[in-house]
């Protein structure tokens, strides 16, 4: 049970002494200085917290325990400094919150020099809990009374706490502060802190970071070294090679067994099945830009966003030498993600929405290499060419594709909008044989060709 003793004679646990502002690299904070009944000095850095108004939503709060070595000296024995930075950045980003820098908490309340003695024991292999105990201290000697009194003084009886330590939440609740939500403070772990963080989780009830899902790791640009389920293994095998290529041009086409992407009337919706759809959305999520020809926008009015899986939307790129896509096309009016509208030198372009950038190319050829170079110059390294048949075929013929995924759907259309139509080979032996793999996607089969 945490207790707080009031200042003799005043009944106050802390006294508000001074108020100023603190400009930082994260933004400018209101800074209030407090004096505890025992002479301890604290500061509260806040954004969006005013004496005369109670915030509508409980603010983000970080009670940051003083750590000279981590916060001030850049120590890698603990994650305090990284957490301090992350908390200030998050508060500034939300525009509503407080970081109480709690003095007197150094070394989990045992003081700086005692913490250094604990470090010395840890150098010899003792863990952080046993080191405290060996020195005659509790594993955690912190008192939250003054921190709770500061929150009460700021008019914040209900808060969202940023902490991985359930003990902090319990201590605040016992002091009358209602924690409506607690979110772990997960930051990149400094290399020398691994054993310390492991001990906090194993022996001090600290939350462990959520295990990154295999898909999230791929989205973050890492190829997981292991996978625990067959679904995860499939994701690693399917998309790992692409993730390992930060600059790559890939294309995806779904076509009937006889090579069409739509019927004569242009009906192509629902050709391939749900698994192929999911595969397409995974590719979109993994690339920086998705490229389509103007014909595809005219025929299908696609959104080109990621909806079937989690992941960021790519930049949408429309190749439109004569600016013929309708001005109310989804990619031009819906600001879900940026759109690059590539047009020729003489194309008439109307005024566009903020999310649309018009890029004028010097000729109407739109050579694939020129398109790729234009995107690279804008930092769009991984590119998916998604349609239609002519656009994908031009990229293939130009030798600009690193990977080509062709999903064949077990249906015969007889005639219609052609899918892939590359330059003809006169002899079988002249047709390049690229390394290939196959994935079964429900009733459909996707063949991946490694083109270069
Ligand atoms: N006694 C002791 N204190 C330590 C050690 N390493 C860090 N500290 C102190 O621990 C305090 C921070 O506590 P942590 O356990 O890292 O985290 P927490 O504040 O409980 O939890 P979070 O809110 O998630 O950060 C700081 O005051 C540090 O000085 C150590 O090995 N021994
Ligand atoms: Zn620390």
GROMACS .gro file of C-alpha atoms and ligand atoms in nm:
model
  485
    1UNK     CA    1   0.000   0.000   0.000
    2UNK     CA    2   0.142   0.336  -0.099
    3UNK     CA    3   0.116   0.616   0.150
    4UNK     CA    4   0.183   0.985   0.120
    5UNK     CA    5   0.265   1.202   0.417
    6UNK     CA    6   0.150   1.561   0.406
    7UNK     CA    7   0.378   1.856   0.466
    8UNK     CA    8   0.376   1.921   0.839
    9UNK     CA    9   0.158   2.221   0.911
   10UNK     CA   10   0.006   2.255   0.563
   11UNK     CA   11  -0.157   1.921   0.495
   12UNK     CA   12  -0.017   1.934   0.141
   13UNK     CA   13   0.183   1.648  -0.014
   14UNK     CA   14   0.323   1.877  -0.282
   15UNK     CA   15   0.320   2.250  -0.338
   16UNK     CA   16   0.299   2.415  -0.680
   17UNK     CA   17   0.592   2.656  -0.681
   18UNK     CA   18   0.656   2.786  -1.030
   19UNK     CA   19   0.526   2.774  -1.383
   20UNK     CA   20   0.710   2.837  -1.711
   21UNK     CA   21   0.748   2.682  -2.056
   22UNK     CA   22   1.006   2.440  -2.191
   23UNK     CA   23   1.079   2.435  -2.565
   24UNK     CA   24   1.216   2.091  -2.662
   25UNK     CA   25   1.286   1.900  -2.981
   26UNK     CA   26   0.938   1.748  -2.943
   27UNK     CA   27   0.762   2.082  -2.905
   28UNK     CA   28   0.699   2.339  -2.636
   29UNK     CA   29   0.561   2.212  -2.306
   30UNK     CA   30   0.401   2.391  -2.015
   31UNK     CA   31   0.632   2.318  -1.720
   32UNK     CA   32   0.511   2.332  -1.361
   33UNK     CA   33   0.760   2.290  -1.076
   34UNK     CA   34   0.654   2.122  -0.751
   35UNK     CA   35   0.812   2.092  -0.408
   36UNK     CA   36   0.732   1.777  -0.213
   37UNK     CA   37   0.677   1.782   0.163
   38UNK     CA   38   1.017   1.615   0.208
   39UNK     CA   39   1.202   1.866  -0.008
   40UNK     CA   40   1.195   1.661  -0.332
   41UNK     CA   41   1.162   1.876  -0.646
   42UNK     CA   42   0.953   1.750  -0.938
   43UNK     CA   43   0.842   1.889  -1.274
   44UNK     CA   44   0.532   1.823  -1.482
   45UNK     CA   45   0.562   1.885  -1.859
   46UNK     CA   46   0.222   1.912  -2.021
   47UNK     CA   47   0.045   1.992  -2.344
   48UNK     CA   48  -0.323   2.085  -2.364
   49UNK     CA   49  -0.373   2.079  -1.985
   50UNK     CA   50  -0.513   2.403  -1.839
   51UNK     CA   51  -0.615   2.492  -1.487
   52UNK     CA   52  -0.950   2.634  -1.588
   53UNK     CA   53  -1.072   2.345  -1.806
   54UNK     CA   54  -1.101   1.971  -1.743
   55UNK     CA   55  -1.011   1.784  -2.065
   56UNK     CA   56  -1.299   1.595  -2.228
   57UNK     CA   57  -1.089   1.281  -2.270
   58UNK     CA   58  -0.854   1.154  -2.000
   59UNK     CA   59  -0.506   1.275  -2.099
   60UNK     CA   60  -0.203   1.057  -2.163
   61UNK     CA   61   0.016   1.047  -1.855
   62UNK     CA   62   0.368   0.924  -1.808
   63UNK     CA   63   0.506   0.904  -1.455
   64UNK     CA   64   0.870   0.891  -1.541
   65UNK     CA   65   1.094   0.766  -1.263
   66UNK     CA   66   1.415   0.963  -1.249
   67UNK     CA   67   1.713   0.776  -1.395
   68UNK     CA   68   2.027   0.986  -1.427
   69UNK     CA   69   2.217   0.715  -1.612
   70UNK     CA   70   1.942   0.641  -1.865
   71UNK     CA   71   1.777   0.980  -1.906
   72UNK     CA   72   2.083   1.203  -1.884
   73UNK     CA   73   2.389   0.995  -1.969
   74UNK     CA   74   2.256   0.775  -2.248
   75UNK     CA   75   2.301   0.446  -2.062
   76UNK     CA   76   2.213   0.129  -2.247
   77UNK     CA   77   2.168  -0.070  -1.925
   78UNK     CA   78   1.803   0.035  -1.917
   79UNK     CA   79   1.544   0.173  -2.159
   80UNK     CA   80   1.457   0.486  -1.953
   81UNK     CA   81   1.608   0.744  -2.187
   82UNK     CA   82   1.440   0.599  -2.494
   83UNK     CA   83   1.109   0.583  -2.307
   84UNK     CA   84   1.142   0.944  -2.190
   85UNK     CA   85   1.188   1.057  -2.548
   86UNK     CA   86   0.907   0.839  -2.679
   87UNK     CA   87   0.666   0.960  -2.410
   88UNK     CA   88   0.734   1.329  -2.478
   89UNK     CA   89   0.697   1.270  -2.851
   90UNK     CA   90   0.368   1.087  -2.801
   91UNK     CA   91   0.226   1.354  -2.570
   92UNK     CA   92   0.326   1.630  -2.809
   93UNK     CA   93   0.179   1.431  -3.097
   94UNK     CA   94  -0.157   1.382  -2.921
   95UNK     CA   95  -0.163   1.743  -2.806
   96UNK     CA   96  -0.299   1.637  -2.467
   97UNK     CA   97  -0.096   1.484  -2.187
   98UNK     CA   98   0.149   1.518  -1.900
   99UNK     CA   99   0.486   1.376  -1.819
  100UNK     CA  100   0.559   1.396  -1.450
  101UNK     CA  101   0.932   1.364  -1.401
  102UNK     CA  102   0.935   1.201  -1.060
  103UNK     CA  103   1.244   1.280  -0.859
  104UNK     CA  104   1.327   1.061  -0.560
  105UNK     CA  105   1.256   0.754  -0.772
  106UNK     CA  106   1.618   0.708  -0.881
  107UNK     CA  107   1.710   0.339  -0.872
  108UNK     CA  108   1.347   0.240  -0.811
  109UNK     CA  109   1.359   0.456  -0.501
  110UNK     CA  110   1.687   0.339  -0.350
  111UNK     CA  111   1.894   0.634  -0.476
  112UNK     CA  112   2.167   0.678  -0.732
  113UNK     CA  113   2.466   0.539  -0.545
  114UNK     CA  114   2.272   0.240  -0.418
  115UNK     CA  115   2.164   0.174  -0.779
  116UNK     CA  116   2.528   0.181  -0.884
  117UNK     CA  117   2.605  -0.075  -0.612
  118UNK     CA  118   2.319  -0.282  -0.755
  119UNK     CA  119   2.476  -0.247  -1.100
  120UNK     CA  120   2.804  -0.377  -0.956
  121UNK     CA  121   2.629  -0.687  -0.831
  122UNK     CA  122   2.457  -0.724  -1.168
  123UNK     CA  123   2.800  -0.706  -1.336
  124UNK     CA  124   2.871  -1.027  -1.146
  125UNK     CA  125   2.557  -1.196  -1.279
  126UNK     CA  126   2.297  -1.112  -1.010
  127UNK     CA  127   1.963  -0.998  -1.152
  128UNK     CA  128   1.812  -0.655  -1.080
  129UNK     CA  129   1.568  -0.784  -0.816
  130UNK     CA  130   1.819  -0.992  -0.618
  131UNK     CA  131   2.071  -0.707  -0.636
  132UNK     CA  132   1.830  -0.476  -0.452
  133UNK     CA  133   1.749  -0.746  -0.198
  134UNK     CA  134   2.118  -0.823  -0.140
  135UNK     CA  135   2.173  -0.456  -0.054
  136UNK     CA  136   1.893  -0.465   0.203
  137UNK     CA  137   1.635  -0.278  -0.009
  138UNK     CA  138   1.294  -0.386  -0.136
  139UNK     CA  139   1.293  -0.477  -0.506
  140UNK     CA  140   1.093  -0.158  -0.566
  141UNK     CA  141   1.097   0.118  -0.305
  142UNK     CA  142   0.910   0.386  -0.501
  143UNK     CA  143   0.632   0.592  -0.341
  144UNK     CA  144   0.379   0.748  -0.579
  145UNK     CA  145   0.212   0.983  -0.330
  146UNK     CA  146   0.373   1.300  -0.460
  147UNK     CA  147   0.318   1.202  -0.825
  148UNK     CA  148  -0.052   1.139  -0.753
  149UNK     CA  149  -0.078   1.472  -0.573
  150UNK     CA  150   0.070   1.648  -0.877
  151UNK     CA  151  -0.193   1.488  -1.104
  152UNK     CA  152  -0.465   1.595  -0.860
  153UNK     CA  153  -0.326   1.949  -0.853
  154UNK     CA  154  -0.333   1.961  -1.235
  155UNK     CA  155  -0.699   1.860  -1.221
  156UNK     CA  156  -0.650   1.513  -1.369
  157UNK     CA  157  -0.829   1.249  -1.159
  158UNK     CA  158  -0.881   1.027  -1.470
  159UNK     CA  159  -0.586   0.941  -1.691
  160UNK     CA  160  -0.453   0.713  -1.962
  161UNK     CA  161  -0.126   0.582  -1.823
  162UNK     CA  162   0.175   0.505  -2.038
  163UNK     CA  163   0.356   0.230  -1.853
  164UNK     CA  164   0.443  -0.137  -1.879
  165UNK     CA  165   0.431  -0.168  -1.500
  166UNK     CA  166   0.096  -0.278  -1.354
  167UNK     CA  167   0.229  -0.176  -1.011
  168UNK     CA  168   0.216   0.190  -1.114
  169UNK     CA  169  -0.151   0.161  -1.205
  170UNK     CA  170  -0.229  -0.011  -0.872
  171UNK     CA  171  -0.039   0.251  -0.676
  172UNK     CA  172  -0.225   0.536  -0.847
  173UNK     CA  173  -0.563   0.369  -0.798
  174UNK     CA  174  -0.488   0.337  -0.425
  175UNK     CA  175  -0.418   0.711  -0.422
  176UNK     CA  176  -0.748   0.802  -0.589
  177UNK     CA  177  -0.632   0.846  -0.950
  178UNK     CA  178  -0.844   0.648  -1.192
  179UNK     CA  179  -0.643   0.482  -1.469
  180UNK     CA  180  -0.895   0.430  -1.750
  181UNK     CA  181  -0.637   0.275  -1.978
  182UNK     CA  182  -0.278   0.160  -1.949
  183UNK     CA  183  -0.064   0.119  -2.257
  184UNK     CA  184   0.278  -0.041  -2.249
  185UNK     CA  185   0.581   0.172  -2.330
  186UNK     CA  186   0.746  -0.046  -2.592
  187UNK     CA  187   1.056   0.105  -2.743
  188UNK     CA  188   1.354  -0.044  -2.924
  189UNK     CA  189   1.547  -0.227  -2.655
  190UNK     CA  190   1.903  -0.107  -2.597
  191UNK     CA  191   2.144  -0.396  -2.655
  192UNK     CA  192   2.279  -0.410  -2.300
  193UNK     CA  193   1.933  -0.402  -2.140
  194UNK     CA  194   1.811  -0.741  -2.258
  195UNK     CA  195   1.875  -0.932  -1.932
  196UNK     CA  196   1.739  -0.641  -1.724
  197UNK     CA  197   1.418  -0.621  -1.929
  198UNK     CA  198   1.379  -0.998  -1.916
  199UNK     CA  199   1.402  -0.987  -1.536
  200UNK     CA  200   1.145  -0.705  -1.512
  201UNK     CA  201   0.902  -0.915  -1.713
  202UNK     CA  202   0.977  -1.242  -1.537
  203UNK     CA  203   0.996  -1.115  -1.178
  204UNK     CA  204   0.836  -0.768  -1.162
  205UNK     CA  205   0.517  -0.831  -1.362
  206UNK     CA  206   0.611  -0.589  -1.640
  207UNK     CA  207   0.425  -0.636  -1.968
  208UNK     CA  208   0.617  -0.794  -2.252
  209UNK     CA  209   0.578  -0.628  -2.592
  210UNK     CA  210   0.313  -0.793  -2.807
  211UNK     CA  211   0.472  -1.059  -3.022
  212UNK     CA  212   0.510  -0.911  -3.365
  213UNK     CA  213   0.305  -1.108  -3.612
  214UNK     CA  214   0.487  -1.252  -3.910
  215UNK     CA  215   0.281  -1.029  -4.141
  216UNK     CA  216   0.366  -0.719  -3.937
  217UNK     CA  217   0.734  -0.808  -3.949
  218UNK     CA  218   0.715  -0.838  -4.326
  219UNK     CA  219   0.536  -0.502  -4.344
  220UNK     CA  220   0.814  -0.356  -4.130
  221UNK     CA  221   1.066  -0.478  -4.384
  222UNK     CA  222   1.202  -0.775  -4.189
  223UNK     CA  223   1.195  -1.136  -4.302
  224UNK     CA  224   1.122  -1.344  -3.990
  225UNK     CA  225   1.373  -1.620  -3.930
  226UNK     CA  226   1.114  -1.862  -3.797
  227UNK     CA  227   0.741  -1.918  -3.825
  228UNK     CA  228   0.531  -2.119  -3.584
  229UNK     CA  229   0.232  -2.206  -3.803
  230UNK     CA  230   0.198  -2.326  -4.159
  231UNK     CA  231   0.010  -2.003  -4.248
  232UNK     CA  232   0.300  -1.795  -4.117
  233UNK     CA  233   0.550  -2.011  -4.300
  234UNK     CA  234   0.353  -1.960  -4.621
  235UNK     CA  235   0.365  -1.581  -4.575
  236UNK     CA  236   0.741  -1.589  -4.520
  237UNK     CA  237   0.798  -1.812  -4.823
  238UNK     CA  238   0.565  -1.613  -5.048
  239UNK     CA  239   0.659  -1.259  -4.959
  240UNK     CA  240   1.000  -1.288  -4.790
  241UNK     CA  241   1.194  -1.264  -5.121
  242UNK     CA  242   1.006  -0.947  -5.217
  243UNK     CA  243   1.055  -0.791  -4.872
  244UNK     CA  244   1.427  -0.856  -4.909
  245UNK     CA  245   1.428  -0.633  -5.223
  246UNK     CA  246   1.366  -0.269  -5.123
  247UNK     CA  247   1.377  -0.164  -5.487
  248UNK     CA  248   1.190  -0.405  -5.708
  249UNK     CA  249   0.932  -0.379  -5.982
  250UNK     CA  250   0.673  -0.655  -5.972
  251UNK     CA  251   0.352  -0.714  -6.162
  252UNK     CA  252   0.040  -0.912  -6.086
  253UNK     CA  253  -0.221  -1.030  -6.339
  254UNK     CA  254  -0.517  -1.262  -6.298
  255UNK     CA  255  -0.638  -1.410  -6.624
  256UNK     CA  256  -0.856  -1.691  -6.754
  257UNK     CA  257  -0.693  -2.017  -6.862
  258UNK     CA  258  -0.719  -1.893  -7.220
  259UNK     CA  259  -0.550  -1.565  -7.135
  260UNK     CA  260  -0.819  -1.297  -7.091
  261UNK     CA  261  -0.867  -1.056  -6.803
  262UNK     CA  262  -1.230  -0.971  -6.888
  263UNK     CA  263  -1.505  -1.071  -7.127
  264UNK     CA  264  -1.566  -0.894  -7.459
  265UNK     CA  265  -1.801  -0.654  -7.283
  266UNK     CA  266  -1.524  -0.563  -7.040
  267UNK     CA  267  -1.663  -0.757  -6.742
  268UNK     CA  268  -1.362  -0.861  -6.534
  269UNK     CA  269  -1.500  -0.827  -6.182
  270UNK     CA  270  -1.490  -1.148  -5.979
  271UNK     CA  271  -1.268  -1.336  -6.225
  272UNK     CA  272  -1.024  -1.469  -5.967
  273UNK     CA  273  -1.121  -1.587  -5.620
  274UNK     CA  274  -1.084  -1.451  -5.268
  275UNK     CA  275  -0.737  -1.595  -5.211
  276UNK     CA  276  -0.603  -1.419  -5.521
  277UNK     CA  277  -0.767  -1.100  -5.403
  278UNK     CA  278  -0.594  -1.128  -5.068
  279UNK     CA  279  -0.263  -1.196  -5.244
  280UNK     CA  280  -0.308  -0.879  -5.451
  281UNK     CA  281  -0.378  -0.674  -5.138
  282UNK     CA  282  -0.069  -0.819  -4.968
  283UNK     CA  283   0.139  -0.710  -5.265
  284UNK     CA  284  -0.016  -0.362  -5.250
  285UNK     CA  285   0.066  -0.340  -4.879
  286UNK     CA  286   0.428  -0.437  -4.940
  287UNK     CA  287   0.500  -0.188  -5.218
  288UNK     CA  288   0.548   0.187  -5.215
  289UNK     CA  289   0.356   0.250  -5.537
  290UNK     CA  290   0.097   0.071  -5.747
  291UNK     CA  291   0.090   0.154  -6.118
  292UNK     CA  292  -0.206   0.122  -6.354
  293UNK     CA  293  -0.272   0.234  -6.708
  294UNK     CA  294  -0.544   0.489  -6.783
  295UNK     CA  295  -0.754   0.215  -6.949
  296UNK     CA  296  -0.785   0.028  -6.619
  297UNK     CA  297  -0.902   0.344  -6.440
  298UNK     CA  298  -1.153   0.412  -6.719
  299UNK     CA  299  -1.281   0.052  -6.724
  300UNK     CA  300  -1.278  -0.043  -6.355
  301UNK     CA  301  -1.247   0.280  -6.152
  302UNK     CA  302  -1.031   0.095  -5.893
  303UNK     CA  303  -0.946   0.226  -5.543
  304UNK     CA  304  -0.599   0.062  -5.538
  305UNK     CA  305  -0.597   0.065  -5.157
  306UNK     CA  306  -0.523  -0.212  -4.905
  307UNK     CA  307  -0.847  -0.348  -4.761
  308UNK     CA  308  -0.824  -0.727  -4.735
  309UNK     CA  309  -0.521  -0.731  -4.502
  310UNK     CA  310  -0.358  -0.488  -4.262
  311UNK     CA  311  -0.095  -0.261  -4.406
  312UNK     CA  312  -0.033   0.084  -4.550
  313UNK     CA  313  -0.189   0.200  -4.874
  314UNK     CA  314   0.061   0.248  -5.157
  315UNK     CA  315   0.088   0.567  -5.361
  316UNK     CA  316  -0.138   0.525  -5.664
  317UNK     CA  317   0.021   0.599  -6.001
  318UNK     CA  318  -0.189   0.645  -6.316
  319UNK     CA  319  -0.014   0.635  -6.654
  320UNK     CA  320  -0.227   0.866  -6.864
  321UNK     CA  321  -0.038   1.033  -7.155
  322UNK     CA  322  -0.350   1.212  -7.284
  323UNK     CA  323  -0.521   1.275  -6.947
  324UNK     CA  324  -0.826   1.072  -7.041
  325UNK     CA  325  -0.925   0.933  -6.700
  326UNK     CA  326  -1.259   1.080  -6.582
  327UNK     CA  327  -1.217   1.373  -6.345
  328UNK     CA  328  -1.436   1.199  -6.089
  329UNK     CA  329  -1.228   0.875  -6.091
  330UNK     CA  330  -1.192   0.734  -5.739
  331UNK     CA  331  -0.813   0.775  -5.738
  332UNK     CA  332  -0.857   1.146  -5.821
  333UNK     CA  333  -1.131   1.225  -5.570
  334UNK     CA  334  -1.076   0.993  -5.271
  335UNK     CA  335  -0.782   1.105  -5.060
  336UNK     CA  336  -0.720   0.766  -4.896
  337UNK     CA  337  -0.363   0.774  -5.025
  338UNK     CA  338  -0.158   0.998  -5.255
  339UNK     CA  339  -0.210   0.972  -5.630
  340UNK     CA  340   0.052   1.055  -5.893
  341UNK     CA  341  -0.111   1.138  -6.224
  342UNK     CA  342   0.152   1.098  -6.495
  343UNK     CA  343   0.050   1.284  -6.809
  344UNK     CA  344   0.210   1.375  -7.140
  345UNK     CA  345   0.346   1.718  -7.243
  346UNK     CA  346   0.025   1.846  -7.405
  347UNK     CA  347  -0.240   1.683  -7.189
  348UNK     CA  348  -0.516   1.913  -7.060
  349UNK     CA  349  -0.536   1.868  -6.684
  350UNK     CA  350  -0.807   2.017  -6.463
  351UNK     CA  351  -0.753   2.147  -6.110
  352UNK     CA  352  -0.684   1.852  -5.877
  353UNK     CA  353  -0.745   1.762  -5.511
  354UNK     CA  354  -0.465   1.801  -5.255
  355UNK     CA  355  -0.377   1.429  -5.256
  356UNK     CA  356  -0.315   1.432  -5.634
  357UNK     CA  357   0.017   1.535  -5.787
  358UNK     CA  358   0.031   1.587  -6.162
  359UNK     CA  359   0.366   1.492  -6.316
  360UNK     CA  360   0.428   1.583  -6.676
  361UNK     CA  361   0.661   1.352  -6.872
  362UNK     CA  362   0.842   1.502  -7.173
  363UNK     CA  363   0.695   1.260  -7.430
  364UNK     CA  364   0.383   1.044  -7.457
  365UNK     CA  365   0.589   0.721  -7.485
  366UNK     CA  366   0.595   0.655  -7.112
  367UNK     CA  367   0.878   0.406  -7.150
  368UNK     CA  368   0.866   0.170  -6.848
  369UNK     CA  369   1.226   0.256  -6.753
  370UNK     CA  370   1.136   0.625  -6.750
  371UNK     CA  371   0.830   0.560  -6.533
  372UNK     CA  372   1.038   0.354  -6.288
  373UNK     CA  373   1.309   0.623  -6.277
  374UNK     CA  374   1.045   0.890  -6.211
  375UNK     CA  375   0.906   0.692  -5.919
  376UNK     CA  376   1.251   0.613  -5.777
  377UNK     CA  377   1.334   0.982  -5.786
  378UNK     CA  378   1.036   1.035  -5.557
  379UNK     CA  379   1.151   0.766  -5.312
  380UNK     CA  380   0.910   0.501  -5.438
  381UNK     CA  381   1.142   0.203  -5.454
  382UNK     CA  382   0.913  -0.100  -5.455
  383UNK     CA  383   0.657  -0.082  -5.732
  384UNK     CA  384   0.362  -0.302  -5.829
  385UNK     CA  385   0.237  -0.282  -6.188
  386UNK     CA  386  -0.120  -0.396  -6.154
  387UNK     CA  387  -0.288  -0.355  -6.488
  388UNK     CA  388  -0.416  -0.375  -6.737
  389UNK     CA  389  -0.282  -0.635  -6.976
  390UNK     CA  390  -0.111  -0.390  -7.207
  391UNK     CA  391   0.064  -0.200  -6.930
  392UNK     CA  392   0.195  -0.516  -6.762
  393UNK     CA  393   0.303  -0.659  -7.098
  394UNK     CA  394   0.494  -0.340  -7.185
  395UNK     CA  395   0.683  -0.355  -6.854
  396UNK     CA  396   0.761  -0.723  -6.916
  397UNK     CA  397   0.884  -0.660  -7.271
  398UNK     CA  398   1.096  -0.367  -7.158
  399UNK     CA  399   1.276  -0.595  -6.913
  400UNK     CA  400   1.168  -0.373  -6.624
  401UNK     CA  401   1.002  -0.645  -6.412
  402UNK     CA  402   1.187  -0.823  -6.135
  403UNK     CA  403   0.895  -1.054  -6.056
  404UNK     CA  404   0.578  -1.136  -6.241
  405UNK     CA  405   0.286  -1.306  -6.068
  406UNK     CA  406   0.031  -1.454  -6.308
  407UNK     CA  407  -0.279  -1.605  -6.150
  408UNK     CA  408  -0.460  -1.840  -6.382
  409UNK     CA  409  -0.827  -1.893  -6.318
  410UNK     CA  410  -0.979  -2.226  -6.429
  411UNK     CA  411  -1.234  -2.070  -6.663
  412UNK     CA  412  -1.243  -2.028  -7.041
  413UNK     CA  413  -1.372  -1.695  -7.173
  414UNK     CA  414  -1.331  -1.763  -7.545
  415UNK     CA  415  -1.253  -1.403  -7.623
  416UNK     CA  416  -1.232  -1.073  -7.439
  417UNK     CA  417  -0.979  -0.825  -7.304
  418UNK     CA  418  -0.636  -0.981  -7.349
  419UNK     CA  419  -0.415  -1.047  -7.050
  420UNK     CA  420  -0.040  -1.084  -7.098
  421UNK     CA  421   0.069  -1.043  -7.461
  422UNK     CA  422   0.447  -1.021  -7.474
  423UNK     CA  423   0.667  -1.008  -7.784
  424UNK     CA  424   0.630  -1.338  -7.970
  425UNK     CA  425   0.907  -1.596  -7.970
  426UNK     CA  426   0.972  -1.762  -8.305
  427UNK     CA  427   1.108  -2.085  -8.158
  428UNK     CA  428   1.025  -2.250  -7.825
  429UNK     CA  429   1.392  -2.236  -7.747
  430UNK     CA  430   1.390  -1.856  -7.792
  431UNK     CA  431   1.134  -1.797  -7.519
  432UNK     CA  432   1.314  -1.713  -7.198
  433UNK     CA  433   1.261  -1.968  -6.918
  434UNK     CA  434   1.258  -1.780  -6.592
  435UNK     CA  435   1.289  -1.949  -6.255
  436UNK     CA  436   0.935  -2.000  -6.127
  437UNK     CA  437   0.727  -2.102  -5.825
  438UNK     CA  438   0.359  -2.182  -5.789
  439UNK     CA  439   0.112  -2.106  -5.513
  440UNK     CA  440  -0.232  -2.259  -5.500
  441UNK     CA  441  -0.482  -1.982  -5.427
  442UNK     CA  442  -0.811  -2.164  -5.375
  443UNK     CA  443  -0.922  -2.281  -5.722
  444UNK     CA  444  -0.668  -2.051  -5.888
  445UNK     CA  445  -0.296  -2.103  -5.931
  446UNK     CA  446  -0.047  -1.821  -5.908
  447UNK     CA  447   0.281  -1.865  -6.092
  448UNK     CA  448   0.563  -1.636  -5.987
  449UNK     CA  449   0.833  -1.577  -6.246
  450UNK     CA  450   1.164  -1.434  -6.131
  451UNK     CA  451   1.237  -1.220  -6.435
  452UNK     CA  452   1.582  -1.084  -6.346
  453LIG     N1  453   1.762  -0.057  -0.828
  453LIG     C1  454   1.770  -0.053  -0.960
  453LIG     N2  455   1.704   0.044  -1.024
  453LIG     C2  456   1.710   0.045  -1.158
  453LIG     C3  457   1.785  -0.049  -1.231
  453LIG     N3  458   1.772  -0.021  -1.362
  453LIG     C4  459   1.691   0.087  -1.371
  453LIG     N4  460   1.654   0.128  -1.248
  453LIG     C5  461   1.565   0.237  -1.210
  453LIG     O1  462   1.432   0.195  -1.242
  453LIG     C6  463   1.352   0.309  -1.262
  453LIG     C7  464   1.266   0.285  -1.383
  453LIG     O2  465   1.187   0.174  -1.359
  453LIG     P1  466   1.162   0.063  -1.465
  453LIG     O3  467   1.148  -0.068  -1.393
  453LIG     O4  468   1.262   0.069  -1.576
  453LIG     O5  469   1.026   0.099  -1.530
  453LIG     P2  470   0.891   0.141  -1.460
  453LIG     O6  471   0.902   0.287  -1.434
  453LIG     O7  472   0.859   0.053  -1.346
  453LIG     O8  473   0.786   0.103  -1.572
  453LIG     P3  474   0.749   0.182  -1.703
  453LIG     O9  475   0.647   0.281  -1.661
  453LIG    O10  476   0.698   0.085  -1.802
  453LIG    O11  477   0.877   0.248  -1.750
  453LIG     C8  478   1.446   0.427  -1.277
  453LIG    O12  479   1.436   0.505  -1.162
  453LIG     C9  480   1.584   0.362  -1.286
  453LIG    O13  481   1.682   0.442  -1.225
  453LIG    C10  482   1.853  -0.150  -1.160
  453LIG    O14  483   1.915  -0.241  -1.216
  453LIG     N5  484   1.842  -0.147  -1.024
  454LIG    ZN1  485   1.697   0.371  -1.626
   0.00000   0.00000   0.00000
